[in-house]
Coordinates of N, CA and C and ligand atoms in Angstrom, one line a residue:
M225 N -124.0 -48.0 149.1 CA -125.2 -47.1 148.9 C -126.5 -47.9 148.9
K226 N -127.4 -47.5 149.9 CA -128.5 -48.3 150.1 C -129.4 -48.5 148.8
D227 N -129.9 -49.8 148.6 CA -130.9 -50.0 147.5 C -130.4 -49.6 146.1
I228 N -129.0 -49.5 146.0 CA -128.5 -49.3 144.6 C -128.0 -50.6 144.1
R229 N -128.7 -50.9 142.9 CA -128.3 -52.2 142.3 C -127.8 -51.9 140.8
N230 N -128.6 -51.1 140.1 CA -128.2 -50.9 138.7 C -127.7 -49.4 138.5
I231 N -126.5 -49.3 137.9 CA -125.9 -48.0 137.8 C -125.6 -47.8 136.3
V232 N -125.9 -46.5 135.9 CA -125.5 -46.0 134.6 C -124.5 -44.8 134.7
I233 N -123.4 -44.8 134.1 CA -122.5 -43.8 134.2 C -122.2 -43.2 132.9
L234 N -122.3 -41.9 132.7 CA -122.1 -41.1 131.4 C -120.7 -40.4 131.6
T235 N -119.8 -40.7 130.6 CA -118.5 -39.9 130.7 C -118.4 -39.0 129.5
G236 N -117.6 -37.9 129.7 CA -117.4 -37.0 128.7 C -115.9 -36.7 128.6
A237 N -115.4 -35.8 127.7 CA -114.0 -35.5 127.5 C -113.3 -35.1 128.8
G238 N -114.0 -34.6 129.8 CA -113.4 -34.2 131.0 C -112.7 -35.3 131.8
I239 N -113.3 -36.6 131.7 CA -112.6 -37.7 132.4 C -111.2 -38.0 131.8
S240 N -111.0 -37.6 130.5 CA -109.7 -37.9 129.8 C -108.7 -36.7 129.9
A241 N -109.2 -35.6 130.4 CA -108.4 -34.4 130.4 C -107.1 -34.5 131.2
E242 N -107.2 -35.2 132.4 CA -106.0 -35.4 133.2 C -105.0 -36.4 132.6
S243 N -105.5 -37.1 131.6 CA -104.6 -38.0 130.8 C -103.9 -37.2 129.7
G244 N -104.3 -35.9 129.5 CA -103.6 -35.1 128.5 C -104.4 -35.1 127.2
L245 N -105.7 -35.6 127.1 CA -106.3 -35.4 125.8 C -107.2 -34.2 126.0
A246 N -107.3 -33.4 124.9 CA -107.9 -32.1 124.9 C -109.5 -32.3 125.0
T247 N -110.1 -31.4 125.7 CA -111.5 -31.5 125.7 C -112.1 -30.7 124.5
F248 N -113.4 -30.5 124.3 CA -113.8 -29.7 123.1 C -114.0 -28.3 123.4
R249 N -114.7 -28.0 124.5 CA -115.1 -26.6 124.8 C -114.3 -26.1 125.9
G250 N -113.7 -25.0 125.8 CA -112.9 -24.5 126.9 C -111.5 -24.1 126.3
P251 N -110.7 -23.6 127.1 CA -109.3 -23.1 126.7 C -108.6 -24.3 126.0
E252 N -108.0 -24.1 124.8 CA -107.3 -25.1 124.1 C -108.2 -26.2 123.6
G253 N -109.6 -26.0 123.7 CA -110.4 -27.0 123.2 C -110.3 -27.4 121.8
L254 N -110.7 -28.6 121.5 CA -110.5 -29.1 120.0 C -111.4 -28.2 119.1
W255 N -112.5 -27.7 119.7 CA -113.3 -26.8 118.7 C -112.8 -25.4 118.7
E256 N -111.7 -25.2 119.5 CA -111.1 -23.8 119.4 C -110.3 -23.9 118.0
G257 N -109.7 -25.0 117.8 CA -108.8 -25.0 116.6 C -109.5 -25.4 115.3
H258 N -110.6 -26.0 115.4 CA -111.3 -26.5 114.1 C -112.8 -26.1 114.2
R259 N -113.3 -25.9 113.1 CA -114.8 -25.7 113.1 C -115.4 -26.9 112.8
V260 N -116.4 -27.3 113.7 CA -117.1 -28.6 113.7 C -117.6 -28.8 112.3
E261 N -118.1 -27.9 111.6 CA -118.6 -28.1 110.2 C -117.5 -28.5 109.2
D262 N -116.3 -28.3 109.6 CA -115.2 -28.6 108.7 C -114.6 -30.0 108.9
V263 N -114.9 -30.5 110.1 CA -114.2 -31.9 110.4 C -115.1 -32.9 111.1
A264 N -116.3 -32.5 111.5 CA -117.1 -33.5 112.3 C -118.6 -33.5 111.8
T265 N -118.8 -33.5 110.5 CA -120.1 -33.7 109.9 C -119.9 -34.5 108.7
P266 N -121.0 -35.2 108.3 CA -121.0 -36.1 107.1 C -120.7 -35.2 105.8
E267 N -121.3 -33.9 105.9 CA -121.1 -33.1 104.7 C -119.6 -32.7 104.6
A268 N -118.9 -32.5 105.8 CA -117.4 -32.1 105.8 C -116.7 -33.4 105.1
F269 N -117.1 -34.6 105.4 CA -116.4 -35.7 104.9 C -116.5 -35.9 103.3
V270 N -117.7 -35.5 102.9 CA -117.9 -35.6 101.4 C -117.2 -34.4 100.8
R271 N -117.1 -33.2 101.5 CA -116.6 -32.0 100.8 C -115.1 -32.2 100.8
D272 N -114.4 -32.6 101.9 CA -113.0 -32.7 102.0 C -112.5 -33.8 102.9
P273 N -112.6 -35.1 102.4 CA -112.3 -36.3 103.2 C -110.9 -36.2 103.8
A274 N -109.9 -35.6 103.0 CA -108.5 -35.6 103.5 C -108.4 -34.8 104.7
L275 N -109.1 -33.6 104.8 CA -109.0 -32.8 106.0 C -109.6 -33.6 107.2
V276 N -110.8 -34.2 107.0 CA -111.4 -34.9 108.1 C -110.5 -36.0 108.6
Q277 N -110.0 -36.9 107.7 CA -109.1 -37.9 108.0 C -107.9 -37.4 108.8
K278 N -107.4 -36.3 108.4 CA -106.2 -35.7 109.1 C -106.5 -35.4 110.5
F279 N -107.7 -34.8 110.7 CA -108.2 -34.5 112.1 C -108.2 -35.7 113.0
Y280 N -108.8 -36.8 112.4 CA -108.9 -38.0 113.3 C -107.6 -38.7 113.3
D281 N -106.8 -38.7 112.3 CA -105.5 -39.3 112.3 C -104.7 -38.8 113.5
E282 N -104.8 -37.3 113.6 CA -104.0 -36.7 114.7 C -104.4 -37.2 116.0
R283 N -105.8 -37.3 116.2 CA -106.4 -37.7 117.5 C -106.0 -39.2 117.8
R284 N -106.0 -40.0 116.8 CA -105.7 -41.5 116.9 C -104.3 -41.6 117.3
A285 N -103.4 -40.8 116.7 CA -101.9 -40.9 117.0 C -101.7 -40.5 118.5
N286 N -102.5 -39.5 119.0 CA -102.3 -39.0 120.3 C -102.6 -40.2 121.4
L287 N -103.5 -41.1 120.9 CA -103.8 -42.2 121.9 C -102.6 -42.9 122.4
R288 N -101.6 -43.0 121.5 CA -100.3 -43.8 121.9 C -99.5 -43.0 122.9
L289 N -99.8 -41.7 123.1 CA -99.0 -40.8 123.9 C -99.6 -40.7 125.4
V290 N -100.8 -41.2 125.6 CA -101.5 -41.1 126.8 C -101.8 -42.3 127.5
E291 N -102.1 -42.2 128.8 CA -102.5 -43.4 129.6 C -103.7 -43.1 130.4
P292 N -104.5 -44.1 130.8 CA -105.7 -43.9 131.6 C -105.3 -43.2 132.9
N293 N -106.2 -42.4 133.5 CA -105.8 -41.8 134.8 C -106.6 -42.5 135.9
G294 N -106.6 -41.9 137.1 CA -107.2 -42.5 138.3 C -108.6 -42.6 138.2
A295 N -109.3 -41.7 137.4 CA -110.7 -41.7 137.3 C -111.1 -43.0 136.4
H296 N -110.4 -43.2 135.3 CA -110.6 -44.4 134.4 C -110.4 -45.6 135.3
R297 N -109.3 -45.6 136.0 CA -109.0 -46.9 136.8 C -110.1 -47.1 137.9
A298 N -110.6 -46.1 138.5 CA -111.5 -46.3 139.5 C -112.8 -46.9 138.9
L299 N -113.2 -46.4 137.8 CA -114.4 -46.9 137.1 C -114.2 -48.4 136.7
A300 N -113.0 -48.7 136.3 CA -112.7 -50.0 135.9 C -112.8 -51.0 137.1
R301 N -112.4 -50.5 138.3 CA -112.4 -51.2 139.5 C -113.9 -51.5 139.9
L302 N -114.8 -50.4 139.7 CA -116.2 -50.5 140.0 C -116.8 -51.5 139.1
D303 N -116.4 -51.4 137.8 CA -117.0 -52.4 136.8 C -116.7 -53.8 137.2
S304 N -115.5 -54.0 137.7 CA -115.2 -55.5 138.0 C -115.7 -56.0 139.3
E305 N -115.9 -55.1 140.2 CA -116.4 -55.4 141.6 C -117.8 -55.3 141.8
W306 N -118.6 -54.5 140.9 CA -120.0 -54.2 141.2 C -120.9 -55.4 140.8
P307 N -121.6 -56.0 141.8 CA -122.4 -57.2 141.5 C -123.6 -56.9 140.7
G308 N -124.1 -55.7 140.7 CA -125.4 -55.4 139.9 C -125.0 -55.0 138.5
D309 N -126.1 -54.5 137.8 CA -125.9 -54.1 136.4 C -125.1 -52.8 136.5
L310 N -124.2 -52.6 135.5 CA -123.4 -51.3 135.4 C -123.1 -51.2 133.8
L311 N -123.3 -49.9 133.4 CA -123.0 -49.6 132.0 C -122.4 -48.3 132.1
I312 N -121.1 -48.2 131.5 CA -120.4 -46.9 131.3 C -120.7 -46.5 129.8
V313 N -121.6 -45.4 129.8 CA -121.8 -44.8 128.4 C -120.8 -43.7 128.2
T314 N -120.0 -43.8 127.2 CA -119.0 -42.7 127.1 C -119.2 -42.0 125.8
Q315 N -119.1 -40.7 125.9 CA -119.2 -39.8 124.7 C -117.8 -39.8 124.0
N316 N -116.8 -40.3 124.7 CA -115.4 -40.2 124.3 C -115.2 -41.3 123.3
V317 N -114.3 -41.0 122.3 CA -113.8 -41.9 121.3 C -112.5 -42.4 121.5
D318 N -111.9 -42.1 122.7 CA -110.6 -42.7 123.0 C -110.8 -44.0 123.7
D319 N -109.7 -44.9 124.0 CA -109.9 -46.2 124.4 C -109.4 -46.2 125.9
L320 N -109.4 -45.2 126.6 CA -108.8 -45.1 127.9 C -109.7 -45.9 129.0
H321 N -111.0 -46.0 128.8 CA -111.8 -46.9 129.7 C -111.4 -48.3 129.6
E322 N -111.3 -48.8 128.3 CA -110.9 -50.2 128.1 C -109.4 -50.5 128.5
R323 N -108.6 -49.6 128.3 CA -107.2 -49.7 128.7 C -107.0 -49.7 130.1
A324 N -107.9 -49.1 130.9 CA -107.9 -49.1 132.3 C -108.5 -50.5 132.9
G325 N -109.2 -51.1 132.0 CA -109.7 -52.5 132.3 C -111.2 -52.7 132.3
A326 N -111.9 -51.5 132.0 CA -113.4 -51.5 132.0 C -113.9 -52.4 130.9
K327 N -115.0 -53.2 131.3 CA -115.5 -54.1 130.2 C -116.9 -53.6 129.7
R328 N -117.7 -53.1 130.6 CA -119.1 -52.8 130.3 C -119.1 -51.3 129.8
V329 N -118.6 -51.1 128.6 CA -118.5 -49.8 128.0 C -119.2 -49.7 126.8
L330 N -119.9 -48.6 126.5 CA -120.6 -48.3 125.3 C -120.2 -47.0 124.7
H331 N -119.6 -47.0 123.5 CA -119.2 -45.7 122.9 C -120.3 -45.1 122.1
M332 N -121.1 -44.2 122.6 CA -122.2 -43.7 121.9 C -121.9 -42.8 120.7
H333 N -120.6 -42.3 120.7 CA -120.1 -41.4 119.7 C -119.0 -42.1 118.8
G334 N -118.9 -43.4 118.9 CA -118.0 -44.2 118.1 C -116.7 -44.3 118.8
E335 N -115.6 -44.7 118.0 CA -114.3 -44.9 118.5 C -113.2 -44.7 117.5
L336 N -112.2 -44.0 118.0 CA -111.0 -43.7 117.0 C -110.4 -45.0 116.5
K337 N -110.4 -46.0 117.4 CA -109.7 -47.3 116.9 C -110.6 -48.2 116.1
S338 N -111.6 -47.6 115.5 CA -112.5 -48.4 114.6 C -112.6 -47.6 113.3
A339 N -112.8 -48.3 112.2 CA -113.0 -47.7 110.9 C -114.3 -48.3 110.3
W340 N -115.0 -47.5 109.6 CA -116.3 -47.9 109.0 C -116.2 -48.0 107.5
C341 N -116.4 -49.2 107.0 CA -116.2 -49.4 105.5 C -117.6 -49.1 104.9
L342 N -117.6 -48.1 103.9 CA -118.9 -47.7 103.3 C -119.2 -48.6 102.1
A343 N -118.3 -49.6 101.9 CA -118.6 -50.6 100.8 C -119.4 -51.8 101.5
C344 N -118.8 -52.3 102.5 CA -119.4 -53.5 103.1 C -120.2 -53.2 104.4
D345 N -120.1 -51.9 104.8 CA -120.8 -51.5 106.1 C -120.2 -52.2 107.3
G346 N -119.0 -52.7 107.1 CA -118.2 -53.4 108.2 C -117.6 -52.4 109.1
R347 N -117.4 -52.7 110.5 CA -116.7 -51.9 111.4 C -115.4 -52.7 111.7
I348 N -114.2 -52.1 111.3 CA -113.0 -52.9 111.4 C -111.9 -52.1 112.4
P349 N -111.2 -52.9 113.1 CA -110.1 -52.3 114.0 C -109.2 -51.4 113.2
W350 N -108.9 -50.2 113.7 CA -108.0 -49.4 112.9 C -107.1 -48.6 113.8
V351 N -105.8 -48.7 113.6 CA -104.9 -47.9 114.5 C -104.0 -46.9 113.8
G352 N -103.7 -47.1 112.4 CA -102.8 -46.2 111.8 C -103.6 -45.0 111.3
T353 N -103.0 -44.3 110.2 CA -103.7 -43.2 109.6 C -104.7 -43.9 108.7
L354 N -105.7 -43.0 108.3 CA -106.8 -43.5 107.6 C -107.0 -42.6 106.3
S355 N -106.0 -42.7 105.5 CA -106.1 -41.9 104.2 C -107.1 -42.5 103.3
E356 N -107.4 -41.8 102.2 CA -108.6 -42.4 101.4 C -108.1 -43.6 100.6
G357 N -106.9 -43.9 100.6 CA -106.4 -45.0 99.7 C -106.6 -46.4 100.2
Q358 N -106.7 -46.5 101.6 CA -106.6 -47.8 102.2 C -107.8 -48.7 101.9
A359 N -107.5 -50.1 102.0 CA -108.5 -51.1 101.6 C -109.1 -51.6 103.0
C360 N -110.4 -52.0 102.9 CA -111.0 -52.6 104.1 C -110.5 -54.0 104.2
T361 N -110.2 -54.3 105.4 CA -109.6 -55.6 105.8 C -110.7 -56.7 105.7
D362 N -112.0 -56.3 105.7 CA -113.0 -57.3 105.5 C -113.4 -57.6 104.2
C363 N -113.7 -56.6 103.3 CA -114.1 -56.8 102.0 C -113.1 -56.6 100.9
G364 N -111.9 -55.9 101.3 CA -110.9 -55.7 100.4 C -111.0 -54.4 99.5
V365 N -112.3 -53.8 99.5 CA -112.5 -52.6 98.7 C -111.7 -51.4 99.3
A366 N -110.9 -50.7 98.4 CA -110.1 -49.6 98.8 C -110.9 -48.2 98.6
G367 N -110.5 -47.3 99.4 CA -111.1 -45.9 99.2 C -112.5 -45.7 99.7
R368 N -113.0 -46.6 100.6 CA -114.3 -46.5 101.0 C -114.4 -46.4 102.6
L369 N -113.3 -46.2 103.2 CA -113.2 -46.2 104.7 C -113.4 -44.8 105.2
R370 N -114.2 -44.7 106.4 CA -114.3 -43.4 107.1 C -114.1 -43.7 108.5
P371 N -113.8 -42.6 109.3 CA -113.6 -42.8 110.7 C -115.0 -43.4 111.3
D372 N -114.9 -44.3 112.2 CA -116.2 -44.8 112.9 C -116.6 -43.9 114.1
I373 N -116.8 -42.7 113.7 CA -117.2 -41.6 114.7 C -118.5 -41.2 114.4
V374 N -119.4 -40.9 115.3 CA -120.8 -40.4 115.1 C -120.6 -38.9 115.0
W375 N -120.9 -38.3 113.8 CA -120.7 -36.9 113.6 C -121.9 -36.1 113.9
F376 N -121.9 -34.8 114.0 CA -123.0 -34.0 114.2 C -124.1 -34.3 113.2
G377 N -125.3 -34.5 113.5 CA -126.4 -34.8 112.5 C -126.5 -36.3 112.4
E378 N -125.6 -37.1 113.0 CA -125.8 -38.6 112.8 C -126.4 -39.2 114.2
I379 N -126.9 -40.3 114.1 CA -127.6 -40.9 115.3 C -126.6 -41.6 116.1
P380 N -126.5 -41.3 117.4 CA -125.5 -42.0 118.3 C -125.8 -43.5 118.3
Y381 N -124.7 -44.2 118.6 CA -124.8 -45.7 118.7 C -125.5 -46.1 120.1
G382 N -126.2 -47.2 120.0 CA -126.7 -47.9 121.3 C -127.8 -47.2 122.0
M383 N -128.6 -46.3 121.4 CA -129.5 -45.6 122.1 C -130.6 -46.5 122.7
D384 N -130.9 -47.7 122.1 CA -131.9 -48.5 122.6 C -131.4 -49.2 123.9
R385 N -130.1 -49.6 123.9 CA -129.5 -50.2 125.0 C -129.4 -49.3 126.2
I386 N -129.1 -48.0 125.8 CA -128.9 -46.9 126.9 C -130.2 -46.6 127.5
D387 N -131.3 -46.6 126.7 CA -132.7 -46.2 127.2 C -133.1 -47.3 128.1
R388 N -132.9 -48.6 127.7 CA -133.3 -49.7 128.6 C -132.6 -49.7 129.9
A389 N -131.2 -49.3 129.8 CA -130.5 -49.3 131.1 C -131.0 -48.1 131.9
L390 N -131.3 -47.0 131.4 CA -131.7 -45.9 132.2 C -133.0 -46.2 132.9
M391 N -134.0 -46.9 132.1 CA -135.3 -47.2 132.7 C -135.2 -48.1 134.0
R392 N -134.1 -48.8 134.1 CA -133.9 -49.7 135.2 C -132.9 -49.2 136.2
A393 N -132.3 -48.0 135.9 CA -131.1 -47.5 136.8 C -131.7 -47.0 138.2
D394 N -130.9 -47.4 139.2 CA -131.1 -46.8 140.5 C -130.3 -45.6 140.7
L395 N -129.1 -45.5 139.9 CA -128.2 -44.4 140.1 C -127.7 -44.0 138.7
F396 N -127.7 -42.7 138.4 CA -127.1 -42.2 137.2 C -126.0 -41.2 137.6
V397 N -124.8 -41.5 137.0 CA -123.7 -40.6 137.4 C -123.1 -40.0 136.1
S398 N -122.9 -38.7 136.0 CA -122.4 -38.0 134.9 C -121.0 -37.5 135.3
I399 N -119.9 -37.8 134.5 CA -118.6 -37.4 134.8 C -117.9 -36.7 133.7
G400 N -117.5 -35.4 133.8 CA -116.7 -34.7 132.9 C -117.3 -34.4 131.5
T401 N -118.6 -33.9 131.6 CA -119.2 -33.4 130.4 C -119.9 -32.1 130.6
S402 N -119.9 -31.3 129.6 CA -120.5 -29.9 129.6 C -122.0 -29.9 129.5
G403 N -122.5 -31.1 129.1 CA -124.0 -31.1 128.9 C -124.4 -30.2 127.7
A404 N -123.5 -30.1 126.7 CA -123.8 -29.2 125.6 C -124.3 -30.0 124.4
V405 N -124.3 -31.3 124.4 CA -124.7 -32.1 123.2 C -125.7 -33.1 123.6
Y406 N -126.8 -33.0 122.9 CA -127.8 -34.1 123.0 C -127.6 -35.2 122.0
P407 N -128.2 -36.5 122.2 CA -129.0 -36.9 123.4 C -128.3 -37.1 124.6
A408 N -126.9 -37.1 124.6 CA -126.2 -37.5 125.8 C -126.6 -36.5 127.0
A409 N -126.8 -35.3 126.7 CA -127.1 -34.2 127.7 C -128.5 -34.5 128.4
G410 N -129.3 -35.2 127.6 CA -130.7 -35.5 128.1 C -130.8 -36.8 128.9
L411 N -129.8 -37.6 129.0 CA -129.9 -38.9 129.7 C -130.3 -38.7 131.1
V412 N -129.8 -37.7 131.7 CA -130.1 -37.5 133.2 C -131.6 -37.2 133.4
Q413 N -132.3 -36.7 132.5 CA -133.7 -36.4 132.6 C -134.5 -37.7 132.5
T414 N -134.0 -38.6 131.6 CA -134.6 -40.0 131.4 C -134.5 -40.7 132.7
A415 N -133.3 -40.6 133.3 CA -132.9 -41.3 134.5 C -133.9 -40.9 135.7
R416 N -133.9 -39.6 135.7 CA -134.8 -39.0 136.8 C -136.2 -39.4 136.7
Y417 N -136.7 -39.3 135.4 CA -138.1 -39.8 135.1 C -138.3 -41.2 135.6
A418 N -137.3 -42.0 135.4 CA -137.4 -43.5 135.8 C -137.2 -43.7 137.2
G419 N -136.8 -42.6 138.0 CA -136.7 -42.8 139.5 C -135.3 -43.0 140.0
A420 N -134.4 -42.8 139.1 CA -132.9 -42.9 139.6 C -132.5 -41.7 140.4
R421 N -131.5 -42.0 141.3 CA -130.9 -40.9 142.0 C -129.8 -40.4 141.0
T422 N -129.5 -39.1 140.9 CA -128.6 -38.6 139.9 C -127.5 -37.7 140.6
L423 N -126.2 -38.0 140.1 CA -125.0 -37.3 140.6 C -124.1 -36.9 139.4
E424 N -123.7 -35.6 139.6 CA -122.8 -35.0 138.5 C -121.5 -34.8 139.2
M425 N -120.4 -35.2 138.6 CA -119.0 -34.8 139.0 C -118.3 -34.1 137.8
N426 N -117.9 -32.9 137.9 CA -117.4 -32.1 136.8 C -116.5 -31.0 137.3
L427 N -115.5 -30.6 136.5 CA -114.6 -29.5 137.1 C -115.3 -28.2 137.4
E428 N -116.5 -28.0 136.7 CA -117.3 -26.8 137.0 C -118.8 -27.1 136.7
P429 N -119.6 -26.3 137.2 CA -121.1 -26.6 136.9 C -121.3 -26.7 135.4
S430 N -122.1 -27.6 135.0 CA -122.3 -27.9 133.6 C -123.7 -27.2 133.2
L431 N -124.0 -27.3 131.9 CA -125.3 -26.8 131.4 C -126.4 -27.5 132.0
G432 N -126.2 -28.7 132.5 CA -127.3 -29.6 133.0 C -127.3 -29.7 134.5
S433 N -126.4 -29.0 135.2 CA -126.3 -29.2 136.6 C -127.6 -29.2 137.4
H434 N -128.5 -28.3 136.9 CA -129.8 -28.1 137.6 C -130.7 -29.5 137.6
F435 N -130.3 -30.4 136.7 CA -131.2 -31.6 136.6 C -130.7 -32.6 137.6
F436 N -129.5 -32.4 138.2 CA -129.0 -33.5 139.1 C -129.4 -33.3 140.5
H437 N -129.7 -34.4 141.3 CA -129.9 -34.3 142.7 C -128.7 -33.7 143.4
E438 N -127.5 -34.1 143.0 CA -126.3 -33.8 143.7 C -125.2 -33.4 142.5
S439 N -124.4 -32.4 142.8 CA -123.3 -32.1 141.9 C -122.1 -31.8 142.8
R440 N -120.9 -32.5 142.3 CA -119.7 -32.3 143.0 C -118.7 -31.7 142.0
T441 N -118.0 -30.6 142.4 CA -117.1 -30.0 141.4 C -115.7 -30.2 141.9
G442 N -115.0 -30.5 140.8 CA -113.5 -30.8 141.0 C -113.0 -31.7 139.9
P443 N -111.7 -32.0 139.9 CA -111.2 -32.9 138.9 C -111.5 -34.3 139.1
A444 N -111.9 -34.9 138.0 CA -112.4 -36.3 138.0 C -111.3 -37.3 138.7
G445 N -110.1 -37.0 138.5 CA -109.0 -37.8 139.0 C -109.0 -37.8 140.6
A446 N -109.6 -36.8 141.2 CA -109.7 -36.8 142.7 C -111.2 -37.3 143.1
L447 N -112.2 -36.8 142.4 CA -113.6 -37.1 142.8 C -114.0 -38.5 142.6
V448 N -113.6 -39.1 141.4 CA -114.1 -40.4 141.1 C -113.7 -41.5 141.9
P449 N -112.4 -41.6 142.2 CA -111.8 -42.7 143.2 C -112.6 -42.6 144.5
D450 N -112.8 -41.5 145.0 CA -113.5 -41.3 146.3 C -114.9 -41.8 146.2
W451 N -115.5 -41.4 145.1 CA -117.0 -41.8 145.0 C -117.1 -43.3 144.8
V452 N -116.1 -44.0 144.1 CA -116.1 -45.5 143.9 C -115.9 -46.2 145.2
E453 N -115.1 -45.7 146.1 CA -114.9 -46.1 147.4 C -116.2 -46.1 148.2
E454 N -116.9 -45.0 148.1 CA -118.2 -44.7 148.8 C -119.2 -45.8 148.3
V455 N -119.3 -45.9 147.0 CA -120.3 -46.9 146.4 C -120.0 -48.3 146.9
L456 N -118.8 -48.6 146.7 CA -118.4 -50.2 147.1 C -118.6 -50.4 148.6
A457 N -118.4 -49.2 149.4 CA -118.6 -49.5 150.8 C -120.0 -49.7 151.2
G458 N -121.0 -49.3 150.3 CA -122.4 -49.6 150.5 C -123.1 -48.6 151.4
Ligands
LIG685 N1 -112.2 -33.4 135.6 C1 -113.6 -33.2 135.5 N2 -114.2 -32.5 134.6 C2 -113.4 -31.8 133.7 C3 -112.0 -31.9 133.8 C4 -111.4 -32.7 134.8 N3 -110.1 -32.8 134.9 N4 -111.4 -31.0 132.8 C5 -112.4 -30.6 132.2 N5 -113.6 -30.9 132.7 C6 -115.0 -30.7 132.3 C7 -115.1 -29.3 131.7 O1 -115.5 -28.3 132.7 C8 -116.4 -29.4 130.7 O2 -117.6 -29.2 131.4 O3 -115.3 -31.5 131.2 C9 -116.3 -30.9 130.4 C10 -115.9 -31.2 128.9 O4 -116.9 -30.6 128.1 P1 -116.7 -30.7 126.5 O5 -115.3 -30.2 126.2 O6 -117.9 -30.0 126.0 O7 -116.7 -32.3 126.2 P2 -118.0 -33.2 126.2 O8 -119.0 -32.7 127.2 O9 -117.5 -34.6 126.3 O10 -118.6 -33.0 124.6 C11 -119.7 -33.8 124.4 O11 -119.5 -32.8 122.1 O12 -118.2 -32.1 120.5 C12 -119.0 -33.1 120.8 O13 -118.9 -35.4 120.2 C13 -118.2 -34.4 120.9 O14 -118.4 -36.2 122.6 C14 -118.3 -34.7 122.4 C15 -119.5 -34.0 122.8

């Protein structure tokens, strides 16, 4: 791709759908089975920590049952072969980008495989269940661990790094997101403002499709590997 040096890629639940992880909105979506206000807000955690931990324990357990798909692998290949700057900003809390081999990944909504200790403010690797009794492996205090997930009403991680990358981006690509949640849904506008070319790849038109110079509709597992070939071919 002519004059493309710095790339920012935003991914959403749709990139993990073909691996078998539920998206949020749509048939069988995670928000079909749970109310956001019951499992994904700080107030929910104060009100009923066991219910919130159970919701994330189930999602963490699912990680062991799924594998990265062709879209994750294609982005990992781009990450390893791309000579310029590249940042994969993911809204997803799964570890499929990393398991596919991607390195330059930023989880703006946190990660299932991390716990946050409210006693020492440490982020610690976590794979099992996260009931309220466990102790922090850093400070040893028990009963103060929460999922390291950015809930509704909380500030996403890495916004300064994301903003700096967008201001320097030549290409912004959005993959598998409905464009329903800000600030992620607004990144395309920042990229356009900064002069980047913008491309959306999604199963169906998203709420933000009109912001993109180009939209390709179809499954990420088919679209993303073809697009990566295109970009690497120059
Ligand atoms: N390939 C490409 N896109 C797909 C596929 C697929 N195989 N399957 C589904 N999609 C698309 C859907 O059409 C939808 O537009 O992925 C999008 C998923 O949208 P959401 O379920 O809203 O997920 P996402 O956009 O990642 O949600 C953003 O909202 O609930 C919060 O914090 C949560 O990170 C999440 C944020």
